[in-house]
Amino acid sequence: MELTDVEVTELGARGYFTRPVFLGDVAALAARADALARAESGVLHAAGIRRGAERTLDSRVRGDLIGWIEPEPGTGLGVLREHFSQLGHALSSAAYLGLGRFDLQLACYPGGGARYARHFDAFPGQSNRRATAIWYANPGWVPEHGGVLRLYPEDSAPVDVAPVLDTLVVFLSERIEHEVLPAHASRLALTAWYYGRDAG
C-alpha cells in the first residue's frame, strides 16, 4: 500500500486526509459482517472518560460501546487489520512519522443520540498516539442517521466526514481535535491508533 502525493500533502498541510475506498466492496462487507457479529455478541462495553487518574462513565460526553480486538488472520476483520498494518508502514515511509505498533478498537454507537464530545486523541510532548486511522462499516448510511465525524483543522473551518462503509480518515492525533455528532442509528467504526517507535 502506498499513499498518494495528495494524501501526503494533505496530512502535512492540514493534518488529515480521507480515502473513500480502503478495502473494496467484497472485503469491506466481510469486515462489516465480522464487526457487526462482535457488536451483537455483547462483548463491547461502555467507554469511559478519563478525568485525571479516574475513569468514569458519562454518556453526555461519550456514548459508544467499545472493545479492543485482535482478529484472526484471513477473517474479515483480519484483512482489515492487515490493511491497517500496511497503512502504518506507508505513513512512516511517505510521511516520515516513525510509527511502531498500533492498537485496534471496535466502537458501536447504538443510536438514540449517542455522541463523543470534542477532544484530542493525544497531547503534544507525550510518547503516545501519533496517528489515528478510522474505518467505517455503515452501508446504507444517510444524513438523517447522524453520527458524522467532525474534524477541527488548525486555522480552517470544521470538516465533516460521513461514516459511510469503507471510508477511511487518517489524522495526526496531537493536532486534530474532533468529535462524533449525535448518532440516530447504529454506527460501527474500527479505529487504529499508531504509536511512535519509542513508545512502550
PDB file of C-alpha atoms in Angstrom:
ATOM      1  CA  MET A   1       0.000   0.000   0.000  1.00  0.00           C
ATOM      2  CA  GLU A   2       1.188   3.487  -0.834  1.00  0.00           C
ATOM      3  CA  LEU A   3      -0.057   6.961  -0.022  1.00  0.00           C
ATOM      4  CA  THR A   4      -0.831   9.265  -2.909  1.00  0.00           C
ATOM      5  CA  ASP A   5       1.031  12.553  -3.249  1.00  0.00           C
ATOM      6  CA  VAL A   6      -2.230  14.340  -2.437  1.00  0.00           C
ATOM      7  CA  GLU A   7      -2.686  12.333   0.784  1.00  0.00           C
ATOM      8  CA  VAL A   8       0.859  13.088   1.939  1.00  0.00           C
ATOM      9  CA  THR A   9       0.428  16.782   1.158  1.00  0.00           C
ATOM     10  CA  GLU A  10      -2.933  16.979   2.942  1.00  0.00           C
ATOM     11  CA  LEU A  11      -1.596  15.205   6.027  1.00  0.00           C
ATOM     12  CA  GLY A  12       1.297  17.640   6.275  1.00  0.00           C
ATOM     13  CA  ALA A  13      -0.618  20.807   5.448  1.00  0.00           C
ATOM     14  CA  ARG A  14      -3.993  20.149   7.065  1.00  0.00           C
ATOM     15  CA  GLY A  15      -3.250  17.326   9.498  1.00  0.00           C
ATOM     16  CA  TYR A  16      -5.633  14.800   7.924  1.00  0.00           C
ATOM     17  CA  PHE A  17      -6.766  13.078   4.739  1.00  0.00           C
ATOM     18  CA  THR A  18      -9.674  10.883   3.705  1.00  0.00           C
ATOM     19  CA  ARG A  19      -9.846   7.926   1.324  1.00  0.00           C
ATOM     20  CA  PRO A  20     -13.310   6.912   0.049  1.00  0.00           C
ATOM     21  CA  VAL A  21     -12.347   3.287  -0.674  1.00  0.00           C
ATOM     22  CA  PHE A  22      -9.947   1.433   1.622  1.00  0.00           C
ATOM     23  CA  LEU A  23     -10.693  -2.295   1.238  1.00  0.00           C
ATOM     24  CA  GLY A  24     -13.013  -2.595  -1.755  1.00  0.00           C
ATOM     25  CA  ASP A  25     -16.619  -3.816  -1.756  1.00  0.00           C
ATOM     26  CA  VAL A  26     -16.158  -7.527  -1.012  1.00  0.00           C
ATOM     27  CA  ALA A  27     -13.577  -7.135   1.758  1.00  0.00           C
ATOM     28  CA  ALA A  28     -15.458  -4.184   3.251  1.00  0.00           C
ATOM     29  CA  LEU A  29     -18.690  -6.168   3.555  1.00  0.00           C
ATOM     30  CA  ALA A  30     -16.804  -9.102   5.103  1.00  0.00           C
ATOM     31  CA  ALA A  31     -15.184  -6.823   7.685  1.00  0.00           C
ATOM     32  CA  ARG A  32     -18.562  -5.194   8.354  1.00  0.00           C
ATOM     33  CA  ALA A  33     -20.156  -8.616   8.957  1.00  0.00           C
ATOM     34  CA  ASP A  34     -17.422  -9.555  11.443  1.00  0.00           C
ATOM     35  CA  ALA A  35     -17.711  -6.212  13.232  1.00  0.00           C
ATOM     36  CA  LEU A  36     -21.491  -6.458  13.449  1.00  0.00           C
ATOM     37  CA  ALA A  37     -21.299 -10.006  14.817  1.00  0.00           C
ATOM     38  CA  ARG A  38     -18.931  -8.855  17.568  1.00  0.00           C
ATOM     39  CA  ALA A  39     -21.103  -5.868  18.409  1.00  0.00           C
ATOM     40  CA  GLU A  40     -24.218  -8.055  18.627  1.00  0.00           C
ATOM     41  CA  SER A  41     -22.463 -10.713  20.744  1.00  0.00           C
ATOM     42  CA  GLY A  42     -22.378  -8.471  23.809  1.00  0.00           C
ATOM     43  CA  VAL A  43     -18.573  -8.283  24.163  1.00  0.00           C
ATOM     44  CA  LEU A  44     -18.430  -4.476  23.906  1.00  0.00           C
ATOM     45  CA  HIS A  45     -18.620  -2.274  26.981  1.00  0.00           C
ATOM     46  CA  ALA A  46     -19.452   1.358  27.672  1.00  0.00           C
ATOM     47  CA  ALA A  47     -16.490   3.637  27.042  1.00  0.00           C
ATOM     48  CA  GLY A  48     -15.126   5.581  29.989  1.00  0.00           C
ATOM     49  CA  ILE A  49     -13.880   9.145  30.250  1.00  0.00           C
ATOM     50  CA  ARG A  50     -10.560   9.790  31.971  1.00  0.00           C
ATOM     51  CA  ARG A  51     -10.509  12.717  34.369  1.00  0.00           C
ATOM     52  CA  GLY A  52      -7.107  12.822  35.982  1.00  0.00           C
ATOM     53  CA  ALA A  53      -6.418   9.410  37.500  1.00  0.00           C
ATOM     54  CA  GLU A  54     -10.107   8.449  37.474  1.00  0.00           C
ATOM     55  CA  ARG A  55     -12.112   6.807  34.701  1.00  0.00           C
ATOM     56  CA  THR A  56     -15.850   7.434  34.791  1.00  0.00           C
ATOM     57  CA  LEU A  57     -18.876   6.817  32.574  1.00  0.00           C
ATOM     58  CA  ASP A  58     -20.679   9.875  31.225  1.00  0.00           C
ATOM     59  CA  SER A  59     -22.945   9.276  28.241  1.00  0.00           C
ATOM     60  CA  ARG A  60     -23.392  13.039  27.813  1.00  0.00           C
ATOM     61  CA  VAL A  61     -19.713  13.163  26.805  1.00  0.00           C
ATOM     62  CA  ARG A  62     -19.240   9.731  25.258  1.00  0.00           C
ATOM     63  CA  GLY A  63     -21.961   7.213  24.426  1.00  0.00           C
ATOM     64  CA  ASP A  64     -20.231   4.484  22.425  1.00  0.00           C
ATOM     65  CA  LEU A  65     -19.606   0.838  23.294  1.00  0.00           C
ATOM     66  CA  ILE A  66     -16.041  -0.320  22.656  1.00  0.00           C
ATOM     67  CA  GLY A  67     -13.749  -3.321  22.619  1.00  0.00           C
ATOM     68  CA  TRP A  68     -10.077  -3.875  21.790  1.00  0.00           C
ATOM     69  CA  ILE A  69      -9.706  -6.546  19.128  1.00  0.00           C
ATOM     70  CA  GLU A  70      -7.017  -8.884  17.781  1.00  0.00           C
ATOM     71  CA  PRO A  71      -8.729 -10.525  14.795  1.00  0.00           C
ATOM     72  CA  GLU A  72      -7.602 -13.823  13.316  1.00  0.00           C
ATOM     73  CA  PRO A  73      -5.679 -13.602  10.012  1.00  0.00           C
ATOM     74  CA  GLY A  74      -7.824 -14.297   6.984  1.00  0.00           C
ATOM     75  CA  THR A  75     -11.102 -13.233   8.609  1.00  0.00           C
ATOM     76  CA  GLY A  76     -12.937 -10.107   7.508  1.00  0.00           C
ATOM     77  CA  LEU A  77     -11.500  -8.080  10.371  1.00  0.00           C
ATOM     78  CA  GLY A  78      -8.146  -9.823   9.948  1.00  0.00           C
ATOM     79  CA  VAL A  79      -7.916  -8.465   6.394  1.00  0.00           C
ATOM     80  CA  LEU A  80      -8.777  -5.005   7.697  1.00  0.00           C
ATOM     81  CA  ARG A  81      -6.079  -5.285  10.362  1.00  0.00           C
ATOM     82  CA  GLU A  82      -3.511  -6.210   7.705  1.00  0.00           C
ATOM     83  CA  HIS A  83      -4.502  -3.132   5.704  1.00  0.00           C
ATOM     84  CA  PHE A  84      -4.066  -1.010   8.828  1.00  0.00           C
ATOM     85  CA  SER A  85      -0.605  -2.526   9.288  1.00  0.00           C
ATOM     86  CA  GLN A  86       0.323  -1.660   5.707  1.00  0.00           C
ATOM     87  CA  LEU A  87      -1.077   1.832   6.220  1.00  0.00           C
ATOM     88  CA  GLY A  88       1.223   2.322   9.210  1.00  0.00           C
ATOM     89  CA  HIS A  89       4.260   1.393   7.121  1.00  0.00           C
ATOM     90  CA  ALA A  90       3.114   3.762   4.365  1.00  0.00           C
ATOM     91  CA  LEU A  91       2.647   6.618   6.834  1.00  0.00           C
ATOM     92  CA  SER A  92       6.141   6.030   8.199  1.00  0.00           C
ATOM     93  CA  SER A  93       7.852   5.866   4.814  1.00  0.00           C
ATOM     94  CA  ALA A  94       5.926   8.556   2.915  1.00  0.00           C
ATOM     95  CA  ALA A  95       5.036  10.978   5.718  1.00  0.00           C
ATOM     96  CA  TYR A  96       8.084  10.270   7.940  1.00  0.00           C
ATOM     97  CA  LEU A  97       6.002   9.682  11.064  1.00  0.00           C
ATOM     98  CA  GLY A  98       8.252   6.986  12.560  1.00  0.00           C
ATOM     99  CA  LEU A  99       5.388   4.766  13.636  1.00  0.00           C
ATOM    100  CA  GLY A 100       5.676   1.497  15.520  1.00  0.00           C
ATOM    101  CA  ARG A 101       2.894  -0.644  16.959  1.00  0.00           C
ATOM    102  CA  PHE A 102      -0.820   0.083  16.759  1.00  0.00           C
ATOM    103  CA  ASP A 103      -3.929  -0.867  18.719  1.00  0.00           C
ATOM    104  CA  LEU A 104      -7.267  -1.649  17.098  1.00  0.00           C
ATOM    105  CA  GLN A 105     -10.622  -0.803  18.658  1.00  0.00           C
ATOM    106  CA  LEU A 106     -14.183  -1.538  17.568  1.00  0.00           C
ATOM    107  CA  ALA A 107     -16.736   1.106  18.525  1.00  0.00           C
ATOM    108  CA  CYS A 108     -20.511   0.944  18.215  1.00  0.00           C
ATOM    109  CA  TYR A 109     -22.727   3.974  18.707  1.00  0.00           C
ATOM    110  CA  PRO A 110     -26.141   2.409  19.377  1.00  0.00           C
ATOM    111  CA  GLY A 111     -28.184   5.366  18.156  1.00  0.00           C
ATOM    112  CA  GLY A 112     -30.502   7.383  20.339  1.00  0.00           C
ATOM    113  CA  GLY A 113     -28.258  10.443  20.061  1.00  0.00           C
ATOM    114  CA  ALA A 114     -25.061   8.762  21.305  1.00  0.00           C
ATOM    115  CA  ARG A 115     -22.086  11.027  20.690  1.00  0.00           C
ATOM    116  CA  TYR A 116     -18.485  11.730  21.623  1.00  0.00           C
ATOM    117  CA  ALA A 117     -17.718  15.304  22.635  1.00  0.00           C
ATOM    118  CA  ARG A 118     -14.877  17.311  21.098  1.00  0.00           C
ATOM    119  CA  HIS A 119     -11.434  16.034  22.108  1.00  0.00           C
ATOM    120  CA  PHE A 120      -7.874  15.206  21.062  1.00  0.00           C
ATOM    121  CA  ASP A 121      -6.599  11.619  20.899  1.00  0.00           C
ATOM    122  CA  ALA A 122      -3.196  12.668  22.266  1.00  0.00           C
ATOM    123  CA  PHE A 123      -1.410  15.689  23.640  1.00  0.00           C
ATOM    124  CA  PRO A 124       1.890  17.194  22.470  1.00  0.00           C
ATOM    125  CA  GLY A 125       5.054  16.111  24.219  1.00  0.00           C
ATOM    126  CA  GLN A 126       3.808  12.716  25.321  1.00  0.00           C
ATOM    127  CA  SER A 127       5.170   9.452  23.976  1.00  0.00           C
ATOM    128  CA  ASN A 128       1.813   8.107  22.928  1.00  0.00           C
ATOM    129  CA  ARG A 129      -0.515   8.158  19.931  1.00  0.00           C
ATOM    130  CA  ARG A 130       0.973   9.756  16.830  1.00  0.00           C
ATOM    131  CA  ALA A 131      -1.680   8.991  14.190  1.00  0.00           C
ATOM    132  CA  THR A 132      -5.333   7.952  14.216  1.00  0.00           C
ATOM    133  CA  ALA A 133      -6.961   5.995  11.379  1.00  0.00           C
ATOM    134  CA  ILE A 134     -10.721   5.320  11.397  1.00  0.00           C
ATOM    135  CA  TRP A 135     -12.541   2.938   9.048  1.00  0.00           C
ATOM    136  CA  TYR A 136     -16.318   2.991   8.808  1.00  0.00           C
ATOM    137  CA  ALA A 137     -18.614  -0.034   8.486  1.00  0.00           C
ATOM    138  CA  ASN A 138     -22.012   1.517   7.747  1.00  0.00           C
ATOM    139  CA  PRO A 139     -23.703   0.563   4.465  1.00  0.00           C
ATOM    140  CA  GLY A 140     -26.839   2.491   3.602  1.00  0.00           C
ATOM    141  CA  TRP A 141     -25.831   5.498   5.668  1.00  0.00           C
ATOM    142  CA  VAL A 142     -27.987   8.599   5.059  1.00  0.00           C
ATOM    143  CA  PRO A 143     -27.616  12.083   6.593  1.00  0.00           C
ATOM    144  CA  GLU A 144     -30.640  11.514   8.852  1.00  0.00           C
ATOM    145  CA  HIS A 145     -28.644   8.815  10.663  1.00  0.00           C
ATOM    146  CA  GLY A 146     -26.265  11.457  12.055  1.00  0.00           C
ATOM    147  CA  GLY A 147     -23.028  10.224  13.608  1.00  0.00           C
ATOM    148  CA  VAL A 148     -20.809  12.392  11.427  1.00  0.00           C
ATOM    149  CA  LEU A 149     -17.150  12.772  12.412  1.00  0.00           C
ATOM    150  CA  ARG A 150     -16.370  16.482  12.685  1.00  0.00           C
ATOM    151  CA  LEU A 151     -12.715  17.456  12.402  1.00  0.00           C
ATOM    152  CA  TYR A 152     -11.341  20.789  13.586  1.00  0.00           C
ATOM    153  CA  PRO A 153      -8.242  21.500  11.481  1.00  0.00           C
ATOM    154  CA  GLU A 154      -5.955  24.300  12.577  1.00  0.00           C
ATOM    155  CA  ASP A 155      -6.823  27.693  11.102  1.00  0.00           C
ATOM    156  CA  SER A 156      -9.719  26.458   8.956  1.00  0.00           C
ATOM    157  CA  ALA A 157     -13.416  25.682   9.147  1.00  0.00           C
ATOM    158  CA  PRO A 158     -14.613  22.349  10.590  1.00  0.00           C
ATOM    159  CA  VAL A 159     -14.764  19.403   8.196  1.00  0.00           C
ATOM    160  CA  ASP A 160     -17.447  16.695   8.375  1.00  0.00           C
ATOM    161  CA  VAL A 161     -16.757  13.090   7.357  1.00  0.00           C
ATOM    162  CA  ALA A 162     -19.774  10.842   6.804  1.00  0.00           C
ATOM    163  CA  PRO A 163     -19.330   7.345   8.331  1.00  0.00           C
ATOM    164  CA  VAL A 164     -20.042   5.564   5.044  1.00  0.00           C
ATOM    165  CA  LEU A 165     -18.932   1.953   4.518  1.00  0.00           C
ATOM    166  CA  ASP A 166     -15.254   1.637   3.501  1.00  0.00           C
ATOM    167  CA  THR A 167     -14.423   5.296   4.097  1.00  0.00           C
ATOM    168  CA  LEU A 168     -11.049   5.857   5.786  1.00  0.00           C
ATOM    169  CA  VAL A 169      -9.957   9.003   7.591  1.00  0.00           C
ATOM    170  CA  VAL A 170      -6.411   9.482   8.883  1.00  0.00           C
ATOM    171  CA  PHE A 171      -5.294  12.358  11.086  1.00  0.00           C
ATOM    172  CA  LEU A 172      -2.452  13.387  13.367  1.00  0.00           C
ATOM    173  CA  SER A 173      -3.510  12.524  16.911  1.00  0.00           C
ATOM    174  CA  GLU A 174      -1.889  15.517  18.612  1.00  0.00           C
ATOM    175  CA  ARG A 175      -3.002  18.033  16.006  1.00  0.00           C
ATOM    176  CA  ILE A 176      -6.634  17.396  15.079  1.00  0.00           C
ATOM    177  CA  GLU A 177      -9.393  17.945  17.602  1.00  0.00           C
ATOM    178  CA  HIS A 178     -12.570  16.098  16.643  1.00  0.00           C
ATOM    179  CA  GLU A 179     -15.981  14.891  17.783  1.00  0.00           C
ATOM    180  CA  VAL A 180     -18.716  12.445  16.797  1.00  0.00           C
ATOM    181  CA  LEU A 181     -22.039  14.207  16.339  1.00  0.00           C
ATOM    182  CA  PRO A 182     -25.180  12.535  17.754  1.00  0.00           C
ATOM    183  CA  ALA A 183     -25.932   9.213  16.049  1.00  0.00           C
ATOM    184  CA  HIS A 184     -29.576   8.358  15.440  1.00  0.00           C
ATOM    185  CA  ALA A 185     -28.887   4.899  14.018  1.00  0.00           C
ATOM    186  CA  SER A 186     -26.392   2.178  14.899  1.00  0.00           C
ATOM    187  CA  ARG A 187     -22.893   3.260  13.803  1.00  0.00           C
ATOM    188  CA  LEU A 188     -19.836   0.998  13.581  1.00  0.00           C
ATOM    189  CA  ALA A 189     -16.217   2.094  13.275  1.00  0.00           C
ATOM    190  CA  LEU A 190     -12.783   0.495  13.634  1.00  0.00           C
ATOM    191  CA  THR A 191     -10.015   2.773  14.882  1.00  0.00           C
ATOM    192  CA  ALA A 192      -6.274   2.111  14.695  1.00  0.00           C
ATOM    193  CA  TRP A 193      -4.069   4.209  16.957  1.00  0.00           C
ATOM    194  CA  TYR A 194      -0.431   4.277  15.899  1.00  0.00           C
ATOM    195  CA  TYR A 195       2.362   4.902  18.397  1.00  0.00           C
ATOM    196  CA  GLY A 196       5.870   6.186  17.856  1.00  0.00           C
ATOM    197  CA  ARG A 197       8.668   3.605  17.641  1.00  0.00           C
ATOM    198  CA  ASP A 198       9.898   4.713  21.077  1.00  0.00           C
ATOM    199  CA  ALA A 199       6.529   4.029  22.745  1.00  0.00           C
ATOM    200  CA  GLY A 200       6.286   1.195  25.205  1.00  0.00           C
TER     201      GLY A 200
END
